[in-house]
């Protein structure tokens, strides 16, 4: 892998920032917001930020870059697909539970639902994430989809996955800001920068940094998983694949097809060189 040291540093940094973000969310709800429970009170609402940050941000981020981990290149592509899908499924479940907590809290307190921009974009993100997960299972995990369909769907799958991830982080920032504005109206007010506001603002900064790390690692072509048949060789020699298709969250059979095309092209080039040399010798 090219720049393995830099990739490892970014990976460790991303995991550390993501883990600290989860810890900050727990400190927020337990130290400042009365903790967690499932009784229709504000403690039930507190599940929402904790599960969103843990599942929809942290676990989804890991799912995005799981194919980039070079020590997994010896694993079969099918196994990595199941790991990728499993992590996304866990993130989806946690996101749904967090939304149920919000609706139950609102209904118990006669608070209107779905009136803020945060709720609109958040619900849209969950819906599109569900569709993304369903299509991922149908096209890339089940053996019925032809390679041509997988090749056609892959760019959409990659783009939509990264877009949803960025949207989730933006929605989380709106949500924690909205919560602070509602909760810190006086004694102390949000504008007075009390410790809770400082903690949550730092949490927002950590989420942005985590998103930047994940999107950077997912978008570098030289850190992508190589074709299945070249993975072990690249790990041994430290080389990098050339001309592989764009991919960040899933791979498909197109890699093998492209490898075959490159091999055929290389063989044709060598054959032409031999013919040229033979022609030159015949005229000498």
PDB file of C-alpha atoms in Angstrom:
ATOM      1  CA  UNK A   1       0.000   0.000   0.000  1.00  0.00           C
ATOM      2  CA  UNK A   2       1.233   3.455  -0.915  1.00  0.00           C
ATOM      3  CA  UNK A   3       1.848   5.748   2.090  1.00  0.00           C
ATOM      4  CA  UNK A   4       0.959   2.987   4.532  1.00  0.00           C
ATOM      5  CA  UNK A   5       2.280   5.008   7.453  1.00  0.00           C
ATOM      6  CA  UNK A   6       0.084   7.983   6.631  1.00  0.00           C
ATOM      7  CA  UNK A   7      -2.956   5.746   6.208  1.00  0.00           C
ATOM      8  CA  UNK A   8      -2.298   4.089   9.556  1.00  0.00           C
ATOM      9  CA  UNK A   9      -1.908   7.492  11.249  1.00  0.00           C
ATOM     10  CA  UNK A  10      -5.184   8.710   9.751  1.00  0.00           C
ATOM     11  CA  UNK A  11      -6.959   5.493  10.714  1.00  0.00           C
ATOM     12  CA  UNK A  12      -5.796   5.648  14.331  1.00  0.00           C
ATOM     13  CA  UNK A  13      -6.692   9.342  14.491  1.00  0.00           C
ATOM     14  CA  UNK A  14     -10.161   8.715  13.066  1.00  0.00           C
ATOM     15  CA  UNK A  15     -10.868   5.852  15.476  1.00  0.00           C
ATOM     16  CA  UNK A  16      -9.616   7.925  18.409  1.00  0.00           C
ATOM     17  CA  UNK A  17     -11.700  10.969  17.443  1.00  0.00           C
ATOM     18  CA  UNK A  18     -14.784   8.811  16.874  1.00  0.00           C
ATOM     19  CA  UNK A  19     -14.378   7.022  20.192  1.00  0.00           C
ATOM     20  CA  UNK A  20     -13.876  10.302  22.056  1.00  0.00           C
ATOM     21  CA  UNK A  21     -17.026  11.650  20.375  1.00  0.00           C
ATOM     22  CA  UNK A  22     -19.028   8.737  21.796  1.00  0.00           C
ATOM     23  CA  UNK A  23     -17.515   9.360  25.253  1.00  0.00           C
ATOM     24  CA  UNK A  24     -18.388  13.071  25.023  1.00  0.00           C
ATOM     25  CA  UNK A  25     -21.997  12.206  24.171  1.00  0.00           C
ATOM     26  CA  UNK A  26     -22.218   9.932  27.228  1.00  0.00           C
ATOM     27  CA  UNK A  27     -20.638  12.563  29.489  1.00  0.00           C
ATOM     28  CA  UNK A  28     -23.134  15.093  28.158  1.00  0.00           C
ATOM     29  CA  UNK A  29     -26.245  13.045  28.877  1.00  0.00           C
ATOM     30  CA  UNK A  30     -25.087  11.587  32.215  1.00  0.00           C
ATOM     31  CA  UNK A  31     -23.408  14.660  33.696  1.00  0.00           C
ATOM     32  CA  UNK A  32     -25.672  17.412  32.370  1.00  0.00           C
ATOM     33  CA  UNK A  33     -28.916  15.764  31.111  1.00  0.00           C
ATOM     34  CA  UNK A  34     -29.944  13.311  33.876  1.00  0.00           C
ATOM     35  CA  UNK A  35     -28.792  10.082  32.190  1.00  0.00           C
ATOM     36  CA  UNK A  36     -30.669   7.440  30.194  1.00  0.00           C
ATOM     37  CA  UNK A  37     -33.924   5.552  30.637  1.00  0.00           C
ATOM     38  CA  UNK A  38     -36.969   4.452  28.638  1.00  0.00           C
ATOM     39  CA  UNK A  39     -39.872   6.115  30.470  1.00  0.00           C
ATOM     40  CA  UNK A  40     -41.032   8.911  28.165  1.00  0.00           C
ATOM     41  CA  UNK A  41     -39.009  11.559  30.024  1.00  0.00           C
ATOM     42  CA  UNK A  42     -36.052  13.605  28.819  1.00  0.00           C
ATOM     43  CA  UNK A  43     -33.881  10.651  29.829  1.00  0.00           C
ATOM     44  CA  UNK A  44     -35.514   8.667  27.035  1.00  0.00           C
ATOM     45  CA  UNK A  45     -34.800  11.491  24.588  1.00  0.00           C
ATOM     46  CA  UNK A  46     -31.136  11.295  25.610  1.00  0.00           C
ATOM     47  CA  UNK A  47     -30.874   7.982  23.804  1.00  0.00           C
ATOM     48  CA  UNK A  48     -31.213   9.933  20.562  1.00  0.00           C
ATOM     49  CA  UNK A  49     -27.862  11.775  20.528  1.00  0.00           C
ATOM     50  CA  UNK A  50     -25.982   8.838  22.048  1.00  0.00           C
ATOM     51  CA  UNK A  51     -27.244   6.279  19.506  1.00  0.00           C
ATOM     52  CA  UNK A  52     -26.928   8.628  16.543  1.00  0.00           C
ATOM     53  CA  UNK A  53     -23.316   9.448  17.347  1.00  0.00           C
ATOM     54  CA  UNK A  54     -22.457   5.827  18.192  1.00  0.00           C
ATOM     55  CA  UNK A  55     -24.251   4.147  15.293  1.00  0.00           C
ATOM     56  CA  UNK A  56     -25.109   6.579  12.555  1.00  0.00           C
ATOM     57  CA  UNK A  57     -21.767   8.412  12.728  1.00  0.00           C
ATOM     58  CA  UNK A  58     -19.071   6.239  14.318  1.00  0.00           C
ATOM     59  CA  UNK A  59     -20.102   2.754  13.172  1.00  0.00           C
ATOM     60  CA  UNK A  60     -21.177   3.973   9.735  1.00  0.00           C
ATOM     61  CA  UNK A  61     -17.771   5.641   9.330  1.00  0.00           C
ATOM     62  CA  UNK A  62     -16.005   2.374  10.137  1.00  0.00           C
ATOM     63  CA  UNK A  63     -18.236   0.551   7.656  1.00  0.00           C
ATOM     64  CA  UNK A  64     -17.224   2.996   4.925  1.00  0.00           C
ATOM     65  CA  UNK A  65     -13.482   2.400   5.309  1.00  0.00           C
ATOM     66  CA  UNK A  66     -13.530  -1.306   6.186  1.00  0.00           C
ATOM     67  CA  UNK A  67     -12.486  -2.226   2.631  1.00  0.00           C
ATOM     68  CA  UNK A  68      -9.471   0.075   2.918  1.00  0.00           C
ATOM     69  CA  UNK A  69      -7.859  -1.807   5.790  1.00  0.00           C
ATOM     70  CA  UNK A  70      -4.841  -3.529   4.172  1.00  0.00           C
ATOM     71  CA  UNK A  71      -4.746  -6.380   6.691  1.00  0.00           C
ATOM     72  CA  UNK A  72      -8.200  -7.436   5.454  1.00  0.00           C
ATOM     73  CA  UNK A  73      -7.051  -7.817   1.841  1.00  0.00           C
ATOM     74  CA  UNK A  74      -6.240 -11.478   2.486  1.00  0.00           C
ATOM     75  CA  UNK A  75      -9.881 -12.042   3.433  1.00  0.00           C
ATOM     76  CA  UNK A  76     -12.315 -12.987   0.706  1.00  0.00           C
ATOM     77  CA  UNK A  77     -14.385 -10.275  -0.887  1.00  0.00           C
ATOM     78  CA  UNK A  78     -17.587 -12.049   0.160  1.00  0.00           C
ATOM     79  CA  UNK A  79     -16.544 -11.986   3.814  1.00  0.00           C
ATOM     80  CA  UNK A  80     -15.738  -8.288   3.615  1.00  0.00           C
ATOM     81  CA  UNK A  81     -19.113  -7.608   2.012  1.00  0.00           C
ATOM     82  CA  UNK A  82     -20.859  -9.296   4.945  1.00  0.00           C
ATOM     83  CA  UNK A  83     -18.760  -7.315   7.438  1.00  0.00           C
ATOM     84  CA  UNK A  84     -19.553  -4.075   5.593  1.00  0.00           C
ATOM     85  CA  UNK A  85     -23.260  -4.914   5.447  1.00  0.00           C
ATOM     86  CA  UNK A  86     -23.304  -6.030   9.085  1.00  0.00           C
ATOM     87  CA  UNK A  87     -21.792  -2.789  10.345  1.00  0.00           C
ATOM     88  CA  UNK A  88     -24.265  -0.761   8.293  1.00  0.00           C
ATOM     89  CA  UNK A  89     -27.130  -2.872   9.613  1.00  0.00           C
ATOM     90  CA  UNK A  90     -26.064  -2.190  13.210  1.00  0.00           C
ATOM     91  CA  UNK A  91     -25.873   1.529  12.429  1.00  0.00           C
ATOM     92  CA  UNK A  92     -29.342   1.392  10.882  1.00  0.00           C
ATOM     93  CA  UNK A  93     -30.861  -0.372  13.901  1.00  0.00           C
ATOM     94  CA  UNK A  94     -29.360   2.144  16.329  1.00  0.00           C
ATOM     95  CA  UNK A  95     -30.613   5.044  14.208  1.00  0.00           C
ATOM     96  CA  UNK A  96     -34.160   3.625  14.172  1.00  0.00           C
ATOM     97  CA  UNK A  97     -34.143   3.056  17.948  1.00  0.00           C
ATOM     98  CA  UNK A  98     -32.945   6.642  18.453  1.00  0.00           C
ATOM     99  CA  UNK A  99     -35.830   7.954  16.359  1.00  0.00           C
ATOM    100  CA  UNK A 100     -38.356   5.859  18.274  1.00  0.00           C
ATOM    101  CA  UNK A 101     -37.025   7.406  21.495  1.00  0.00           C
ATOM    102  CA  UNK A 102     -37.586  10.908  20.118  1.00  0.00           C
ATOM    103  CA  UNK A 103     -41.129  10.232  18.926  1.00  0.00           C
ATOM    104  CA  UNK A 104     -42.112   8.584  22.215  1.00  0.00           C
ATOM    105  CA  UNK A 105     -40.676  11.486  24.195  1.00  0.00           C
ATOM    106  CA  UNK A 106     -42.496  14.031  22.041  1.00  0.00           C
ATOM    107  CA  UNK A 107     -45.784  12.145  22.231  1.00  0.00           C
ATOM    108  CA  UNK A 108     -45.533  11.746  26.018  1.00  0.00           C
ATOM    109  CA  UNK A 109     -44.943  15.475  26.453  1.00  0.00           C
ATOM    110  CA  UNK A 110     -47.418  16.614  23.756  1.00  0.00           C
ATOM    111  CA  UNK A 111     -44.548  18.098  21.754  1.00  0.00           C
ATOM    112  CA  UNK A 112     -45.096  18.442  17.977  1.00  0.00           C
ATOM    113  CA  UNK A 113     -43.151  16.067  15.741  1.00  0.00           C
ATOM    114  CA  UNK A 114     -41.295  16.815  12.511  1.00  0.00           C
ATOM    115  CA  UNK A 115     -41.415  20.604  12.571  1.00  0.00           C
ATOM    116  CA  UNK A 116     -37.711  21.497  12.484  1.00  0.00           C
ATOM    117  CA  UNK A 117     -35.183  21.388   9.662  1.00  0.00           C
ATOM    118  CA  UNK A 118     -33.135  18.971  11.765  1.00  0.00           C
ATOM    119  CA  UNK A 119     -36.029  16.496  11.881  1.00  0.00           C
ATOM    120  CA  UNK A 120     -36.765  16.823   8.155  1.00  0.00           C
ATOM    121  CA  UNK A 121     -33.195  16.143   7.044  1.00  0.00           C
ATOM    122  CA  UNK A 122     -32.681  13.506   9.721  1.00  0.00           C
ATOM    123  CA  UNK A 123     -35.727  11.517   8.629  1.00  0.00           C
ATOM    124  CA  UNK A 124     -34.667  11.840   4.981  1.00  0.00           C
ATOM    125  CA  UNK A 125     -31.204  10.530   5.892  1.00  0.00           C
ATOM    126  CA  UNK A 126     -32.689   7.494   7.653  1.00  0.00           C
ATOM    127  CA  UNK A 127     -35.001   6.749   4.711  1.00  0.00           C
ATOM    128  CA  UNK A 128     -32.245   7.016   2.107  1.00  0.00           C
ATOM    129  CA  UNK A 129     -29.884   5.021   4.310  1.00  0.00           C
ATOM    130  CA  UNK A 130     -32.501   2.254   4.498  1.00  0.00           C
ATOM    131  CA  UNK A 131     -32.821   2.260   0.709  1.00  0.00           C
ATOM    132  CA  UNK A 132     -29.045   2.227   0.367  1.00  0.00           C
ATOM    133  CA  UNK A 133     -28.792  -0.764   2.673  1.00  0.00           C
ATOM    134  CA  UNK A 134     -31.593  -2.640   0.921  1.00  0.00           C
ATOM    135  CA  UNK A 135     -30.152  -2.075  -2.556  1.00  0.00           C
ATOM    136  CA  UNK A 136     -26.708  -3.029  -1.285  1.00  0.00           C
ATOM    137  CA  UNK A 137     -28.040  -6.374  -0.084  1.00  0.00           C
ATOM    138  CA  UNK A 138     -30.040  -6.969  -3.267  1.00  0.00           C
ATOM    139  CA  UNK A 139     -27.341  -6.008  -5.774  1.00  0.00           C
ATOM    140  CA  UNK A 140     -24.024  -6.850  -4.104  1.00  0.00           C
ATOM    141  CA  UNK A 141     -24.741  -9.648  -1.616  1.00  0.00           C
ATOM    142  CA  UNK A 142     -27.371 -11.772  -3.326  1.00  0.00           C
ATOM    143  CA  UNK A 143     -25.947 -13.854  -6.211  1.00  0.00           C
ATOM    144  CA  UNK A 144     -28.712 -12.984  -8.686  1.00  0.00           C
ATOM    145  CA  UNK A 145     -27.580  -9.546  -9.891  1.00  0.00           C
ATOM    146  CA  UNK A 146     -25.485  -9.667 -13.098  1.00  0.00           C
ATOM    147  CA  UNK A 147     -22.051  -8.063 -13.208  1.00  0.00           C
ATOM    148  CA  UNK A 148     -23.305  -5.421 -15.633  1.00  0.00           C
ATOM    149  CA  UNK A 149     -25.910  -4.277 -13.102  1.00  0.00           C
ATOM    150  CA  UNK A 150     -23.361  -4.181 -10.289  1.00  0.00           C
ATOM    151  CA  UNK A 151     -21.008  -2.136 -12.443  1.00  0.00           C
ATOM    152  CA  UNK A 152     -23.781   0.317 -13.282  1.00  0.00           C
ATOM    153  CA  UNK A 153     -24.988   0.646  -9.690  1.00  0.00           C
ATOM    154  CA  UNK A 154     -21.536   0.919  -8.097  1.00  0.00           C
ATOM    155  CA  UNK A 155     -20.905   4.658  -8.740  1.00  0.00           C
ATOM    156  CA  UNK A 156     -24.370   5.492  -7.413  1.00  0.00           C
ATOM    157  CA  UNK A 157     -23.813   3.284  -4.370  1.00  0.00           C
ATOM    158  CA  UNK A 158     -20.476   4.940  -3.594  1.00  0.00           C
ATOM    159  CA  UNK A 159     -21.684   8.513  -4.133  1.00  0.00           C
ATOM    160  CA  UNK A 160     -24.907   8.079  -2.181  1.00  0.00           C
ATOM    161  CA  UNK A 161     -23.117   6.352   0.698  1.00  0.00           C
ATOM    162  CA  UNK A 162     -20.634   9.191   1.162  1.00  0.00           C
ATOM    163  CA  UNK A 163     -23.371  11.792   0.709  1.00  0.00           C
ATOM    164  CA  UNK A 164     -25.568  10.178   3.364  1.00  0.00           C
ATOM    165  CA  UNK A 165     -22.622  10.013   5.769  1.00  0.00           C
ATOM    166  CA  UNK A 166     -21.849  13.719   5.309  1.00  0.00           C
ATOM    167  CA  UNK A 167     -25.547  14.550   5.655  1.00  0.00           C
ATOM    168  CA  UNK A 168     -25.786  12.598   8.913  1.00  0.00           C
ATOM    169  CA  UNK A 169     -22.910  14.572  10.414  1.00  0.00           C
ATOM    170  CA  UNK A 170     -24.465  17.872   9.310  1.00  0.00           C
ATOM    171  CA  UNK A 171     -27.810  16.801  10.786  1.00  0.00           C
ATOM    172  CA  UNK A 172     -26.130  15.802  14.066  1.00  0.00           C
ATOM    173  CA  UNK A 173     -24.559  19.254  14.296  1.00  0.00           C
ATOM    174  CA  UNK A 174     -27.965  20.866  13.804  1.00  0.00           C
ATOM    175  CA  UNK A 175     -29.493  18.567  16.409  1.00  0.00           C
ATOM    176  CA  UNK A 176     -26.988  19.190  19.211  1.00  0.00           C
ATOM    177  CA  UNK A 177     -27.120  22.940  18.579  1.00  0.00           C
ATOM    178  CA  UNK A 178     -30.917  22.866  18.662  1.00  0.00           C
ATOM    179  CA  UNK A 179     -30.850  20.907  21.927  1.00  0.00           C
ATOM    180  CA  UNK A 180     -28.480  23.424  23.529  1.00  0.00           C
ATOM    181  CA  UNK A 181     -30.617  26.367  22.449  1.00  0.00           C
ATOM    182  CA  UNK A 182     -33.751  24.766  23.924  1.00  0.00           C
ATOM    183  CA  UNK A 183     -32.050  23.589  27.126  1.00  0.00           C
ATOM    184  CA  UNK A 184     -29.819  26.568  27.948  1.00  0.00           C
ATOM    185  CA  UNK A 185     -32.200  29.504  27.845  1.00  0.00           C
ATOM    186  CA  UNK A 186     -31.243  31.031  31.188  1.00  0.00           C
ATOM    187  CA  UNK A 187     -29.174  30.405  34.318  1.00  0.00           C
ATOM    188  CA  UNK A 188     -26.900  29.916  32.441  1.00  0.00           C
ATOM    189  CA  UNK A 189     -27.799  30.837  28.884  1.00  0.00           C
ATOM    190  CA  UNK A 190     -26.145  29.262  25.859  1.00  0.00           C
ATOM    191  CA  UNK A 191     -24.665  32.651  24.924  1.00  0.00           C
ATOM    192  CA  UNK A 192     -22.764  32.701  28.230  1.00  0.00           C
ATOM    193  CA  UNK A 193     -20.745  29.607  27.179  1.00  0.00           C
ATOM    194  CA  UNK A 194     -21.343  27.425  30.251  1.00  0.00           C
ATOM    195  CA  UNK A 195     -19.352  24.183  30.597  1.00  0.00           C
ATOM    196  CA  UNK A 196     -22.135  22.131  28.984  1.00  0.00           C
ATOM    197  CA  UNK A 197     -22.141  24.378  25.918  1.00  0.00           C
ATOM    198  CA  UNK A 198     -18.364  24.168  25.634  1.00  0.00           C
ATOM    199  CA  UNK A 199     -18.440  20.364  25.907  1.00  0.00           C
ATOM    200  CA  UNK A 200     -21.123  19.989  23.244  1.00  0.00           C
ATOM    201  CA  UNK A 201     -19.458  22.501  20.918  1.00  0.00           C
ATOM    202  CA  UNK A 202     -16.259  20.458  21.201  1.00  0.00           C
ATOM    203  CA  UNK A 203     -18.329  17.354  20.435  1.00  0.00           C
ATOM    204  CA  UNK A 204     -19.512  19.011  17.226  1.00  0.00           C
ATOM    205  CA  UNK A 205     -15.943  19.843  16.236  1.00  0.00           C
ATOM    206  CA  UNK A 206     -14.925  16.213  16.832  1.00  0.00           C
ATOM    207  CA  UNK A 207     -17.746  14.994  14.593  1.00  0.00           C
ATOM    208  CA  UNK A 208     -16.566  17.276  11.787  1.00  0.00           C
ATOM    209  CA  UNK A 209     -12.960  16.073  12.170  1.00  0.00           C
ATOM    210  CA  UNK A 210     -14.093  12.435  12.185  1.00  0.00           C
ATOM    211  CA  UNK A 211     -16.079  13.010   9.003  1.00  0.00           C
ATOM    212  CA  UNK A 212     -13.113  14.660   7.294  1.00  0.00           C
ATOM    213  CA  UNK A 213     -10.821  11.744   8.171  1.00  0.00           C
ATOM    214  CA  UNK A 214     -13.314   9.136   6.927  1.00  0.00           C
ATOM    215  CA  UNK A 215     -14.119  10.948   3.678  1.00  0.00           C
ATOM    216  CA  UNK A 216     -10.425  11.523   2.960  1.00  0.00           C
ATOM    217  CA  UNK A 217      -9.491   7.875   3.463  1.00  0.00           C
ATOM    218  CA  UNK A 218     -12.490   6.704   1.441  1.00  0.00           C
ATOM    219  CA  UNK A 219     -11.731   8.983  -1.515  1.00  0.00           C
ATOM    220  CA  UNK A 220      -8.006   8.216  -2.016  1.00  0.00           C
ATOM    221  CA  UNK A 221      -7.679   5.836  -5.006  1.00  0.00           C
ATOM    222  CA  UNK A 222      -4.290   4.508  -3.885  1.00  0.00           C
ATOM    223  CA  UNK A 223      -5.762   3.261  -0.573  1.00  0.00           C
ATOM    224  CA  UNK A 224      -8.524   1.176  -2.097  1.00  0.00           C
ATOM    225  CA  UNK A 225      -8.800  -2.590  -1.935  1.00  0.00           C
ATOM    226  CA  UNK A 226      -6.981  -4.122  -4.917  1.00  0.00           C
ATOM    227  CA  UNK A 227      -8.496  -6.794  -7.164  1.00  0.00           C
ATOM    228  CA  UNK A 228      -9.015 -10.093  -5.385  1.00  0.00           C
ATOM    229  CA  UNK A 229      -6.319 -11.937  -7.292  1.00  0.00           C
ATOM    230  CA  UNK A 230      -3.678  -9.242  -6.653  1.00  0.00           C
ATOM    231  CA  UNK A 231      -4.328  -8.563  -2.969  1.00  0.00           C
ATOM    232  CA  UNK A 232      -1.730 -10.976  -1.541  1.00  0.00           C
ATOM    233  CA  UNK A 233       0.917  -9.945  -4.037  1.00  0.00           C
ATOM    234  CA  UNK A 234       0.430  -6.262  -3.244  1.00  0.00           C
ATOM    235  CA  UNK A 235       0.676  -6.920   0.462  1.00  0.00           C
ATOM    236  CA  UNK A 236       3.956  -8.741  -0.110  1.00  0.00           C
ATOM    237  CA  UNK A 237       5.567  -6.268  -2.503  1.00  0.00           C
ATOM    238  CA  UNK A 238       4.051  -3.065  -1.187  1.00  0.00           C
ATOM    239  CA  UNK A 239       2.819  -2.167  -4.677  1.00  0.00           C
ATOM    240  CA  UNK A 240      -0.386  -0.396  -5.633  1.00  0.00           C
ATOM    241  CA  UNK A 241      -3.046  -1.367  -8.165  1.00  0.00           C
ATOM    242  CA  UNK A 242      -3.457   0.728 -11.268  1.00  0.00           C
ATOM    243  CA  UNK A 243      -6.560   1.477 -13.247  1.00  0.00           C
ATOM    244  CA  UNK A 244      -9.026  -0.002 -10.797  1.00  0.00           C
ATOM    245  CA  UNK A 245     -12.568   1.285 -10.607  1.00  0.00           C
ATOM    246  CA  UNK A 246     -13.680   3.901  -8.106  1.00  0.00           C
ATOM    247  CA  UNK A 247     -14.851   2.304  -4.882  1.00  0.00           C
ATOM    248  CA  UNK A 248     -15.115   3.227  -1.237  1.00  0.00           C
ATOM    249  CA  UNK A 249     -17.816   1.224   0.469  1.00  0.00           C
ATOM    250  CA  UNK A 250     -18.287  -1.913  -1.695  1.00  0.00           C
ATOM    251  CA  UNK A 251     -16.422  -3.829  -4.383  1.00  0.00           C
ATOM    252  CA  UNK A 252     -17.762  -5.979  -7.194  1.00  0.00           C
ATOM    253  CA  UNK A 253     -16.720  -8.327  -9.969  1.00  0.00           C
ATOM    254  CA  UNK A 254     -15.646  -5.438 -12.191  1.00  0.00           C
ATOM    255  CA  UNK A 255     -12.179  -5.454 -10.650  1.00  0.00           C
ATOM    256  CA  UNK A 256     -11.466  -8.894 -12.019  1.00  0.00           C
ATOM    257  CA  UNK A 257     -12.755  -7.890 -15.456  1.00  0.00           C
ATOM    258  CA  UNK A 258     -10.517  -4.855 -15.525  1.00  0.00           C
ATOM    259  CA  UNK A 259      -7.531  -6.962 -14.474  1.00  0.00           C
ATOM    260  CA  UNK A 260      -8.177  -9.320 -17.375  1.00  0.00           C
ATOM    261  CA  UNK A 261      -8.349  -6.386 -19.791  1.00  0.00           C
ATOM    262  CA  UNK A 262      -5.075  -5.006 -18.471  1.00  0.00           C
ATOM    263  CA  UNK A 263      -3.420  -8.432 -18.829  1.00  0.00           C
ATOM    264  CA  UNK A 264      -4.673  -8.791 -22.395  1.00  0.00           C
ATOM    265  CA  UNK A 265      -3.483  -5.298 -23.280  1.00  0.00           C
ATOM    266  CA  UNK A 266      -0.051  -5.980 -21.793  1.00  0.00           C
ATOM    267  CA  UNK A 267       0.229  -9.251 -23.718  1.00  0.00           C
ATOM    268  CA  UNK A 268      -0.748  -7.522 -26.961  1.00  0.00           C
ATOM    269  CA  UNK A 269       1.840  -4.794 -26.363  1.00  0.00           C
ATOM    270  CA  UNK A 270       4.601  -7.348 -25.777  1.00  0.00           C
ATOM    271  CA  UNK A 271       3.558  -9.247 -28.918  1.00  0.00           C
ATOM    272  CA  UNK A 272       3.753  -6.050 -30.983  1.00  0.00           C
ATOM    273  CA  UNK A 273       7.233  -5.320 -29.617  1.00  0.00           C
ATOM    274  CA  UNK A 274       8.388  -8.819 -30.619  1.00  0.00           C
ATOM    275  CA  UNK A 275       7.016  -8.348 -34.129  1.00  0.00           C
ATOM    276  CA  UNK A 276       8.731  -4.978 -34.448  1.00  0.00           C
ATOM    277  CA  UNK A 277      12.068  -6.447 -33.325  1.00  0.00           C
ATOM    278  CA  UNK A 278      11.687  -9.310 -35.770  1.00  0.00           C
ATOM    279  CA  UNK A 279      10.966  -6.871 -38.597  1.00  0.00           C
ATOM    280  CA  UNK A 280      14.016  -4.805 -37.725  1.00  0.00           C
ATOM    281  CA  UNK A 281      16.279  -7.866 -37.721  1.00  0.00           C
ATOM    282  CA  UNK A 282      14.963  -8.959 -41.111  1.00  0.00           C
ATOM    283  CA  UNK A 283      15.966  -5.636 -42.709  1.00  0.00           C
ATOM    284  CA  UNK A 284      19.485  -5.584 -41.262  1.00  0.00           C
TER     285      UNK A 284
END
